[in-house]
PDB file of C-alpha atoms in Angstrom:
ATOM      1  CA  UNK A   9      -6.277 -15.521 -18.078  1.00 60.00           C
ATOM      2  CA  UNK A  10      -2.689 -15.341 -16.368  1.00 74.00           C
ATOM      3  CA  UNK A  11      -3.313 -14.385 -12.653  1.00 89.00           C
ATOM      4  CA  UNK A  12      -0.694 -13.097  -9.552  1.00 93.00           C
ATOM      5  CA  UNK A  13      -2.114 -13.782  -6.344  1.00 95.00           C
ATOM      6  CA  UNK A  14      -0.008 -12.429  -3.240  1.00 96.00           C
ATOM      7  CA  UNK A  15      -2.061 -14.108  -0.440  1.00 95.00           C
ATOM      8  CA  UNK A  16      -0.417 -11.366   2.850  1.00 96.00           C
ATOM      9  CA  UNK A  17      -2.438  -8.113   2.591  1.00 95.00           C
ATOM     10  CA  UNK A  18      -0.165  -7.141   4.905  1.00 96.00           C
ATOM     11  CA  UNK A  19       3.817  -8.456   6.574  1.00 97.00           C
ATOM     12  CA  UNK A  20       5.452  -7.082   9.585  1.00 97.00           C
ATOM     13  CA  UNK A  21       9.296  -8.097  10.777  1.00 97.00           C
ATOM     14  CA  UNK A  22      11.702  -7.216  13.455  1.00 97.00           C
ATOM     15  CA  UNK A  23      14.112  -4.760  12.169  1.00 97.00           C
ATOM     16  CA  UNK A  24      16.956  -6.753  11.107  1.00 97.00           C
ATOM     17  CA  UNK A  25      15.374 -10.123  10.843  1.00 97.00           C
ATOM     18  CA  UNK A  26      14.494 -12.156   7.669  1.00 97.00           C
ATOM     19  CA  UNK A  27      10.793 -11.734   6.234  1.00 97.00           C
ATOM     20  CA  UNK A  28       9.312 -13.980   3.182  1.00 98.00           C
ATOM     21  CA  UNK A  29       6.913 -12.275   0.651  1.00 98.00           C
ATOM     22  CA  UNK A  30       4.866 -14.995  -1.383  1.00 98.00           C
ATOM     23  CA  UNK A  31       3.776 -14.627  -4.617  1.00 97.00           C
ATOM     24  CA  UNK A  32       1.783 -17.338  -6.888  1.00 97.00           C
ATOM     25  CA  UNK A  33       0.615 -17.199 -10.698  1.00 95.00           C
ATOM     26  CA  UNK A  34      -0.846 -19.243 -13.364  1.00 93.00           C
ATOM     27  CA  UNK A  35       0.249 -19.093 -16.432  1.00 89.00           C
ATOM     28  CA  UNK A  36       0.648 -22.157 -19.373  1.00 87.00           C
ATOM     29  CA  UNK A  37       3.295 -20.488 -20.925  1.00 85.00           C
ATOM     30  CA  UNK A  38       7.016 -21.840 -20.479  1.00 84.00           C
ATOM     31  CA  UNK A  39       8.848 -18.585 -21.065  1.00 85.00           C
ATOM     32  CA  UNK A  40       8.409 -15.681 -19.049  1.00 89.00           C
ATOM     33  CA  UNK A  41       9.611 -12.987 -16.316  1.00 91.00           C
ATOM     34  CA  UNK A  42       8.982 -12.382 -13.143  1.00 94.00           C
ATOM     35  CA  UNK A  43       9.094  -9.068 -10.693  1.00 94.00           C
ATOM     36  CA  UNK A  44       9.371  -7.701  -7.630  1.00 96.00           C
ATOM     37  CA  UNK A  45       8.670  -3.756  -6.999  1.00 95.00           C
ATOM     38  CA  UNK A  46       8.277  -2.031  -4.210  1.00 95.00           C
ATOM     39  CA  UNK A  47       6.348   1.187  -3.911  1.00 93.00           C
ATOM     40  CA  UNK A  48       7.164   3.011  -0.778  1.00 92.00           C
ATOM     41  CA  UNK A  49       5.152   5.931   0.437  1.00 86.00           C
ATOM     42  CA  UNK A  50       6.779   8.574  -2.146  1.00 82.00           C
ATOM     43  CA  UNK A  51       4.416   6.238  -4.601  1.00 84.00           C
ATOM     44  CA  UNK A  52       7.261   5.381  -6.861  1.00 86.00           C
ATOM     45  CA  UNK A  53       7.482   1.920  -7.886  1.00 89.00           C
ATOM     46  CA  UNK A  54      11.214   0.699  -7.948  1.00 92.00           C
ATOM     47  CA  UNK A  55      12.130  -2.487  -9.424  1.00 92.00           C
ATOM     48  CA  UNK A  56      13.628  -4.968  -6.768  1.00 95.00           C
ATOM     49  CA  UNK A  57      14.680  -7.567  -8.619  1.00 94.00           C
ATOM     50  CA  UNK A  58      13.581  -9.990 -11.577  1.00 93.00           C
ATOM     51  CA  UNK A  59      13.907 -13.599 -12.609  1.00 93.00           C
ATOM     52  CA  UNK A  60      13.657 -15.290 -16.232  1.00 89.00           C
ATOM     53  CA  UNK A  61      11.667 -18.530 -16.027  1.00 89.00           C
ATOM     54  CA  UNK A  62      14.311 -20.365 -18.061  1.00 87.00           C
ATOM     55  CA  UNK A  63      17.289 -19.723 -15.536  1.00 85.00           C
ATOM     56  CA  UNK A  64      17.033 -22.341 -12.707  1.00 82.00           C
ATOM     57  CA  UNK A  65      19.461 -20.361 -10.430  1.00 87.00           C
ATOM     58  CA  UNK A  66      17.449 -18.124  -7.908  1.00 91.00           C
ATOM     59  CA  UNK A  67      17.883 -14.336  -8.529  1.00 90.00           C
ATOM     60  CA  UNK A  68      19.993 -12.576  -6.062  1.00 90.00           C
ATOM     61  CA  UNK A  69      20.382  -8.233  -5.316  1.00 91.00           C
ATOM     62  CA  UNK A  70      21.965  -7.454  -2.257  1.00 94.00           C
ATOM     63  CA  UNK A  71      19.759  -8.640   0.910  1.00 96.00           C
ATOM     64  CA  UNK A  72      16.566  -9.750  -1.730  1.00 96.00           C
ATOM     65  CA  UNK A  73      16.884 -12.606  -2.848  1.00 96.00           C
ATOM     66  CA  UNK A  74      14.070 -14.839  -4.810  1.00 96.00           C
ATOM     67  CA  UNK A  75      12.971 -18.660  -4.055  1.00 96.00           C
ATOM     68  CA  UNK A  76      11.759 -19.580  -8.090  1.00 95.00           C
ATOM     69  CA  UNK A  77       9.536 -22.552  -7.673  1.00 95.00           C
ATOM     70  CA  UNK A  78       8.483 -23.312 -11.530  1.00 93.00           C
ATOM     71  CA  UNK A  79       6.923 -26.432 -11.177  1.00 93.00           C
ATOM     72  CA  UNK A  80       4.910 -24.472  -8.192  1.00 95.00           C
ATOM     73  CA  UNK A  81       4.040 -21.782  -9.577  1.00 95.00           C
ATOM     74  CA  UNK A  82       5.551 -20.433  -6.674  1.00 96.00           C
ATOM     75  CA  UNK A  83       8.203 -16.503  -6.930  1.00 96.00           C
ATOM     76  CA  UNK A  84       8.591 -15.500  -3.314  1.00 97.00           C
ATOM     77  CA  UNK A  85      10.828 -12.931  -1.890  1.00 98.00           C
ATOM     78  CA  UNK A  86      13.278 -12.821   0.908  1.00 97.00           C
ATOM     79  CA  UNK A  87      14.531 -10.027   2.503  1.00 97.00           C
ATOM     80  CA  UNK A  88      17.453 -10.653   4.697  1.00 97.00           C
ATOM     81  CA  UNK A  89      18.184  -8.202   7.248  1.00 97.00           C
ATOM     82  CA  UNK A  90      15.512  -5.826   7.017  1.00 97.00           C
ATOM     83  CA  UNK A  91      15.892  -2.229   7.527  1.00 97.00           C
ATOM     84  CA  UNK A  92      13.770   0.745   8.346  1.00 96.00           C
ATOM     85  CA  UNK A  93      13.510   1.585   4.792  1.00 94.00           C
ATOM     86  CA  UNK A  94      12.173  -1.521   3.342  1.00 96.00           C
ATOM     87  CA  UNK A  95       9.110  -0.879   4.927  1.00 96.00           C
ATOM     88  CA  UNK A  96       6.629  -0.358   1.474  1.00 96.00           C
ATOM     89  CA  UNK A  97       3.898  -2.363  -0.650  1.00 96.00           C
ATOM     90  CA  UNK A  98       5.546  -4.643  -2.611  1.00 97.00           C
ATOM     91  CA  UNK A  99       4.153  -5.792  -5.833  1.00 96.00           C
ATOM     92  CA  UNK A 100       4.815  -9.067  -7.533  1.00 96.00           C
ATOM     93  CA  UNK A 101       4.645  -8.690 -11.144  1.00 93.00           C
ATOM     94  CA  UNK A 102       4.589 -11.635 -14.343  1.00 91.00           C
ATOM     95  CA  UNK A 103       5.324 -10.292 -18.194  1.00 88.00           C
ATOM     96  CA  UNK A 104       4.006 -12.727 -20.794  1.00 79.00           C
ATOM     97  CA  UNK A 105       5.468 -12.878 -24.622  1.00 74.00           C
ATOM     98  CA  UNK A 106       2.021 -13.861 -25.514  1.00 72.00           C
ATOM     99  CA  UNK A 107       0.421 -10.133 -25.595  1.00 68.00           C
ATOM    100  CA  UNK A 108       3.610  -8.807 -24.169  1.00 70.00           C
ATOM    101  CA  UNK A 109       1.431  -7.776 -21.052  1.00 74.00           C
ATOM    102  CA  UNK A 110       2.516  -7.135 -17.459  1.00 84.00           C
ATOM    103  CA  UNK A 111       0.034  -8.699 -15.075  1.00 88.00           C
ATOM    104  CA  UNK A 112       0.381  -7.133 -11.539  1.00 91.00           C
ATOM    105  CA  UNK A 113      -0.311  -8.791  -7.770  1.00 93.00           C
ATOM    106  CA  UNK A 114      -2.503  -7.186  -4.985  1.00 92.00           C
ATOM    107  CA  UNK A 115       0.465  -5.990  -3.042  1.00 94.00           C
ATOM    108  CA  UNK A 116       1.768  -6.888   0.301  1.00 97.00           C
ATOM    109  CA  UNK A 117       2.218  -3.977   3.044  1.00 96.00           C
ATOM    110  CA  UNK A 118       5.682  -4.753   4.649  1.00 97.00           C
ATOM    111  CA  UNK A 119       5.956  -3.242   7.801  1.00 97.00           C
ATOM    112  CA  UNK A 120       9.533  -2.911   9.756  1.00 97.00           C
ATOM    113  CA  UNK A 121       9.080  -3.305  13.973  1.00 96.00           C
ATOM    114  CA  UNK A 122      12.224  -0.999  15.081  1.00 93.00           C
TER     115      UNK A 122
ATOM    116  CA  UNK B  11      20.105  10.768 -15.690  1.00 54.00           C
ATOM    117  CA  UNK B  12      16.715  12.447 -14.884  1.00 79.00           C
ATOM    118  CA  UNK B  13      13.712   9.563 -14.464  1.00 91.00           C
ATOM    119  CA  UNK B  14      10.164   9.510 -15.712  1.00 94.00           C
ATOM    120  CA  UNK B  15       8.371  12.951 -14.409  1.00 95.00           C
ATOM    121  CA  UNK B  16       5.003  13.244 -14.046  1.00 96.00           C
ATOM    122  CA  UNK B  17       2.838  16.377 -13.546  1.00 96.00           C
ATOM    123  CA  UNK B  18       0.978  17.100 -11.454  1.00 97.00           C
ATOM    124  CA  UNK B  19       1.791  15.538  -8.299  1.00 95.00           C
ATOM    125  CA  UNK B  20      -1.652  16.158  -7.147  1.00 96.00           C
ATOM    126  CA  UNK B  21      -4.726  17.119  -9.111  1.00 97.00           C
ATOM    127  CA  UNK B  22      -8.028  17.881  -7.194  1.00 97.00           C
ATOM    128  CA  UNK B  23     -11.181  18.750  -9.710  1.00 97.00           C
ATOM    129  CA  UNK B  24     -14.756  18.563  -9.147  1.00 97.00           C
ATOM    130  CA  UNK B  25     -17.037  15.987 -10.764  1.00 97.00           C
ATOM    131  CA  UNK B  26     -17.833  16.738 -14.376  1.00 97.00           C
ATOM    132  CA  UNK B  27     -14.331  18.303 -15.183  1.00 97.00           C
ATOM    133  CA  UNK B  28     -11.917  17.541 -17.543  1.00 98.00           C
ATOM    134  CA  UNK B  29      -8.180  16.800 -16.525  1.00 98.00           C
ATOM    135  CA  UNK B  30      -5.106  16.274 -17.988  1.00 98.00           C
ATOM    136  CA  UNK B  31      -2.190  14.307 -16.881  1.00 98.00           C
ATOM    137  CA  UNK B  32       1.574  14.238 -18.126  1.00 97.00           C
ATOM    138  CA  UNK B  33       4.334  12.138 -18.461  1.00 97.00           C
ATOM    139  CA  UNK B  34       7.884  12.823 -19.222  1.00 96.00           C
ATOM    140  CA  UNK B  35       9.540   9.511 -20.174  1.00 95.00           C
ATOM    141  CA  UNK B  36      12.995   8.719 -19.768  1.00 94.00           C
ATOM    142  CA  UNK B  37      14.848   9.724 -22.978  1.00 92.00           C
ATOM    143  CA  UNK B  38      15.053   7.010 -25.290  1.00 89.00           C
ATOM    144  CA  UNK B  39      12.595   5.085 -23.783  1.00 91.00           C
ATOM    145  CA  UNK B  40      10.615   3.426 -26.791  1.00 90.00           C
ATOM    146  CA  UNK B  41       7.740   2.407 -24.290  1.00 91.00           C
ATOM    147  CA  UNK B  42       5.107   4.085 -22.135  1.00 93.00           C
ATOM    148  CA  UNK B  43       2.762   2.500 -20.160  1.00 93.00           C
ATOM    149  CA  UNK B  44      -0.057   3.940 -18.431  1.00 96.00           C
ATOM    150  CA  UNK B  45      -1.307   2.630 -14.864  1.00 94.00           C
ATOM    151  CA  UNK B  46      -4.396   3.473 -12.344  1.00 95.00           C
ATOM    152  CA  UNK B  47      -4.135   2.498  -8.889  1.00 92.00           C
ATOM    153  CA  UNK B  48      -6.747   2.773  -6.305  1.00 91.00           C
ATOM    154  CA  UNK B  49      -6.151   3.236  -2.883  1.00 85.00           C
ATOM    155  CA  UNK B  50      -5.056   0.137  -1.391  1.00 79.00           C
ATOM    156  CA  UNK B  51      -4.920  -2.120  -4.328  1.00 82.00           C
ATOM    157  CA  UNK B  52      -2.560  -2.771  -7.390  1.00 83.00           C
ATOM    158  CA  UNK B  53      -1.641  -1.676 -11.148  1.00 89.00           C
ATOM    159  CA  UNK B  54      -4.358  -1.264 -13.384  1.00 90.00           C
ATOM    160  CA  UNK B  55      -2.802  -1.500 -16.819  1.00 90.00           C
ATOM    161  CA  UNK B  56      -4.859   1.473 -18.518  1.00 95.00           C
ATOM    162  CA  UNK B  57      -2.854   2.251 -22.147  1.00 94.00           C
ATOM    163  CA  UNK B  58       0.588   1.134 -23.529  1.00 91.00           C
ATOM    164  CA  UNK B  59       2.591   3.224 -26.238  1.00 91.00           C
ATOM    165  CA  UNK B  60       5.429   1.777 -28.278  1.00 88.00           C
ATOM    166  CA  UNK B  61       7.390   4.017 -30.674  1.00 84.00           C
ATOM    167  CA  UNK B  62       4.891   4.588 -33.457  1.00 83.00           C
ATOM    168  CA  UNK B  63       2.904   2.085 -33.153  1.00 86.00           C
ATOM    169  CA  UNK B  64      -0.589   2.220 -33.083  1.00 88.00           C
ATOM    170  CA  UNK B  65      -1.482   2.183 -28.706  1.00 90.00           C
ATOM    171  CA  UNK B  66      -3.068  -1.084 -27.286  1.00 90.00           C
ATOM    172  CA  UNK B  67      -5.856   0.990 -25.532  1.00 92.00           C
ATOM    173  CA  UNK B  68      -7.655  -2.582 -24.476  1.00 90.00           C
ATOM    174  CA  UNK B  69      -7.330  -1.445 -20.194  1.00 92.00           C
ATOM    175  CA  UNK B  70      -8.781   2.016 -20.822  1.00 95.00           C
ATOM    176  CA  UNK B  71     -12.261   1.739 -18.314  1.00 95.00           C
ATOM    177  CA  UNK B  72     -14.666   3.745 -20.885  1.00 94.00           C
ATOM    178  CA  UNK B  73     -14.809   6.632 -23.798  1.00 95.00           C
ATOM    179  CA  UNK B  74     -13.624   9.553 -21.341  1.00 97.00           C
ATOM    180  CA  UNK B  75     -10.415   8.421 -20.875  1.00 97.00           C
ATOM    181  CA  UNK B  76      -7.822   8.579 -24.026  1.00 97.00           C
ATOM    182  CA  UNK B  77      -4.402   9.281 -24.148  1.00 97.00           C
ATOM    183  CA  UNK B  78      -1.419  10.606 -26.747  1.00 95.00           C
ATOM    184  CA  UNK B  79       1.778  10.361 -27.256  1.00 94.00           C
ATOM    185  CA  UNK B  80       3.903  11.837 -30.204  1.00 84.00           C
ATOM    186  CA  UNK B  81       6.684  10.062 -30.916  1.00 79.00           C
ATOM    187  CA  UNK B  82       8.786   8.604 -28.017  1.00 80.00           C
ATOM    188  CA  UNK B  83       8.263  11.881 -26.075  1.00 89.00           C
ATOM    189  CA  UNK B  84       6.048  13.002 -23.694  1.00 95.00           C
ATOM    190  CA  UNK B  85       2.527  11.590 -23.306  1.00 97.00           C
ATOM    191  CA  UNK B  86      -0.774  13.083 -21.791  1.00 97.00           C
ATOM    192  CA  UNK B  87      -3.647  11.034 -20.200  1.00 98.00           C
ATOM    193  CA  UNK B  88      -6.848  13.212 -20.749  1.00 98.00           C
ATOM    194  CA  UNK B  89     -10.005  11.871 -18.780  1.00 98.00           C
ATOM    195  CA  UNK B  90     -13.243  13.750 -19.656  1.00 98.00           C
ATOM    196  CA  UNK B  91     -16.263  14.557 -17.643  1.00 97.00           C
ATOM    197  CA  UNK B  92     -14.400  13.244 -14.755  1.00 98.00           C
ATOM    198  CA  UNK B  93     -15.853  10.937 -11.936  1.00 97.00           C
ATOM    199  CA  UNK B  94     -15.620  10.303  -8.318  1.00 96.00           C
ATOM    200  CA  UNK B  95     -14.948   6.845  -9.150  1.00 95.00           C
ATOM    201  CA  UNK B  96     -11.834   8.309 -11.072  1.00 97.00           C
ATOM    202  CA  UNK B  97     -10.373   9.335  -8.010  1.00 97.00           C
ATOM    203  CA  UNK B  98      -6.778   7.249  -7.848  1.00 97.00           C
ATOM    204  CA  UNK B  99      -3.245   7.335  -8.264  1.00 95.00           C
ATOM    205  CA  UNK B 100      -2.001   7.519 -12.084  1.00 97.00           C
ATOM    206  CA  UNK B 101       1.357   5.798 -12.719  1.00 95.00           C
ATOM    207  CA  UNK B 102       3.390   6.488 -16.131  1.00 95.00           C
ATOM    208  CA  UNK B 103       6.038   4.282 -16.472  1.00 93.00           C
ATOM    209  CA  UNK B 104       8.041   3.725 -19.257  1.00 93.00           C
ATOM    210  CA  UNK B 105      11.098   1.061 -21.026  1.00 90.00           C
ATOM    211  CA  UNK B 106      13.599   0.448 -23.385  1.00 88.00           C
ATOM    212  CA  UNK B 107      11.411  -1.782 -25.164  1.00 75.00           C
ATOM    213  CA  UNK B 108       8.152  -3.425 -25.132  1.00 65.00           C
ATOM    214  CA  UNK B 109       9.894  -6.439 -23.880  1.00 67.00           C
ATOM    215  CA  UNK B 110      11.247  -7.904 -20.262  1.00 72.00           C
ATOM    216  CA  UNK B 111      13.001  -4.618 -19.472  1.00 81.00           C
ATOM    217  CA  UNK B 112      12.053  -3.473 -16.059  1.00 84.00           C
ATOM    218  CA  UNK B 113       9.596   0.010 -16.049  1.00 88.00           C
ATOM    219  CA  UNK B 114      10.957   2.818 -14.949  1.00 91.00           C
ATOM    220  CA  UNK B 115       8.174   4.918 -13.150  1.00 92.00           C
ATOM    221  CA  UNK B 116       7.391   8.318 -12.536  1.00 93.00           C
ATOM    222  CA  UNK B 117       6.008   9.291  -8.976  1.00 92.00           C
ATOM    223  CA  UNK B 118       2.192   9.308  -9.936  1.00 94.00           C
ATOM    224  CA  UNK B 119      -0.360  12.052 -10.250  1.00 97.00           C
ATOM    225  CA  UNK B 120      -2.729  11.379  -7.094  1.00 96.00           C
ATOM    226  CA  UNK B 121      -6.624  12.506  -8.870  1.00 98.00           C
ATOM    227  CA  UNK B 122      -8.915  13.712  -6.432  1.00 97.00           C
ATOM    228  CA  UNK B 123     -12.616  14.024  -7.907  1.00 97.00           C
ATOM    229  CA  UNK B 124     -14.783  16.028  -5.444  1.00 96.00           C
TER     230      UNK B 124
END
């Protein structure tokens, strides 16, 4: 079965410093997407960005950006400049054409130092 | 335009008890997902809607949960005979289609089971 593993329960970062959220899966498939969400403590999950396995380029919003490792397995995010209110869980998140399913990571706690 | 809505925010019932959540999808939305999330950990996919197709129920955890949804309109979670070990968040979230395009999520009923 496809898996998401983020292996940092929990991140903290300087306020306006750079912080690196990792996220791993395993999957056979070729063709897929990949997410990042964040939930903050209002409990709504907003999408951060998303990447489609078949584009090479790294995905790019604002101060997130994505390092796509396909070969790795590897979908880690970079926040850049980190503000007060990026301080949430953030979920990594794989969809699969296969059963069309959206298979969800652990979370990682990002915490913002002021 | 108005997002996914879910009612209630917070829901506290004692063991035994039937609830009832809802979930107000964005409009023209042809997908609804349902999602439990204990405290602390990440999206457990529960039941997935799409137009008038028949649900995948295949996450539901046993008989007393079930869940409807007419159309592409609103949906309601029901969970019988309700458990302590019921006691989570419960995410609706819904899309354009039951394909790559990012959910859009309401702000979760919190279930407390006394």
């Amino acid at each position: 079965a496809q898996t998401v593993t983020q292996s940092q329960p929990e991140m903290s970062v300087q306020e306006a410093e750079t912080v690196t959220l990792s996220c791993t899966y395993d999957t056979s498939e070729s063709d897929y997407y990949l997410f990042w969400y964040k939930q903050p403590p209002s409990r709504q999950m907003i999408l951060v960005i998303r990447q489609e396995a078949y584009k090479q380029q790294n995905a790019t919003e604002n101060r997130f950006s994505v390092n796509f490792q396909k070969a790795a397995k590897s979908f880690s995010l970079k926040i850049s400049d980190s503000q007060l209110g990026d301080a949430a869980m953030y979920f990594c998140a794989y969809f699969e054409y296969s059963n069309y399913q959206l298979i969800w990571g652990a979370g990682t706690k990002l915490i913002i130092k002021p | 335009g108005a997002g996914v809505s879910q009612s209630p925010s917070n829901k506290v019932t004692e063991k035994g008890k039937d609830v009832e959540l809802r979930c107000d999808p964005i409009s023209g939305h042809t997908a609804l997902y349902w999602y439990r999330q204990r405290l602390g950990q990440g999206l457990e996919f529960l039941i997935y809607f799409q137009g008038n197709s028949a649900p995948d129920k295949s996450g539901l955890p046993s008989d007393r949960f079930s869940a409807e949804r007419t159309g592409e309109s609103v949906s309601t979670l029901t969970i019988q005979r309700t458990q302590q070990e019921d006691s989570a968040v419960y995410l609706c979230a819904s899309s354009e289609d039951r394909g790559n395009s990012p959910l859009h999520f309401g702000n979760g009923t919190r279930l407390t089971v006394t």
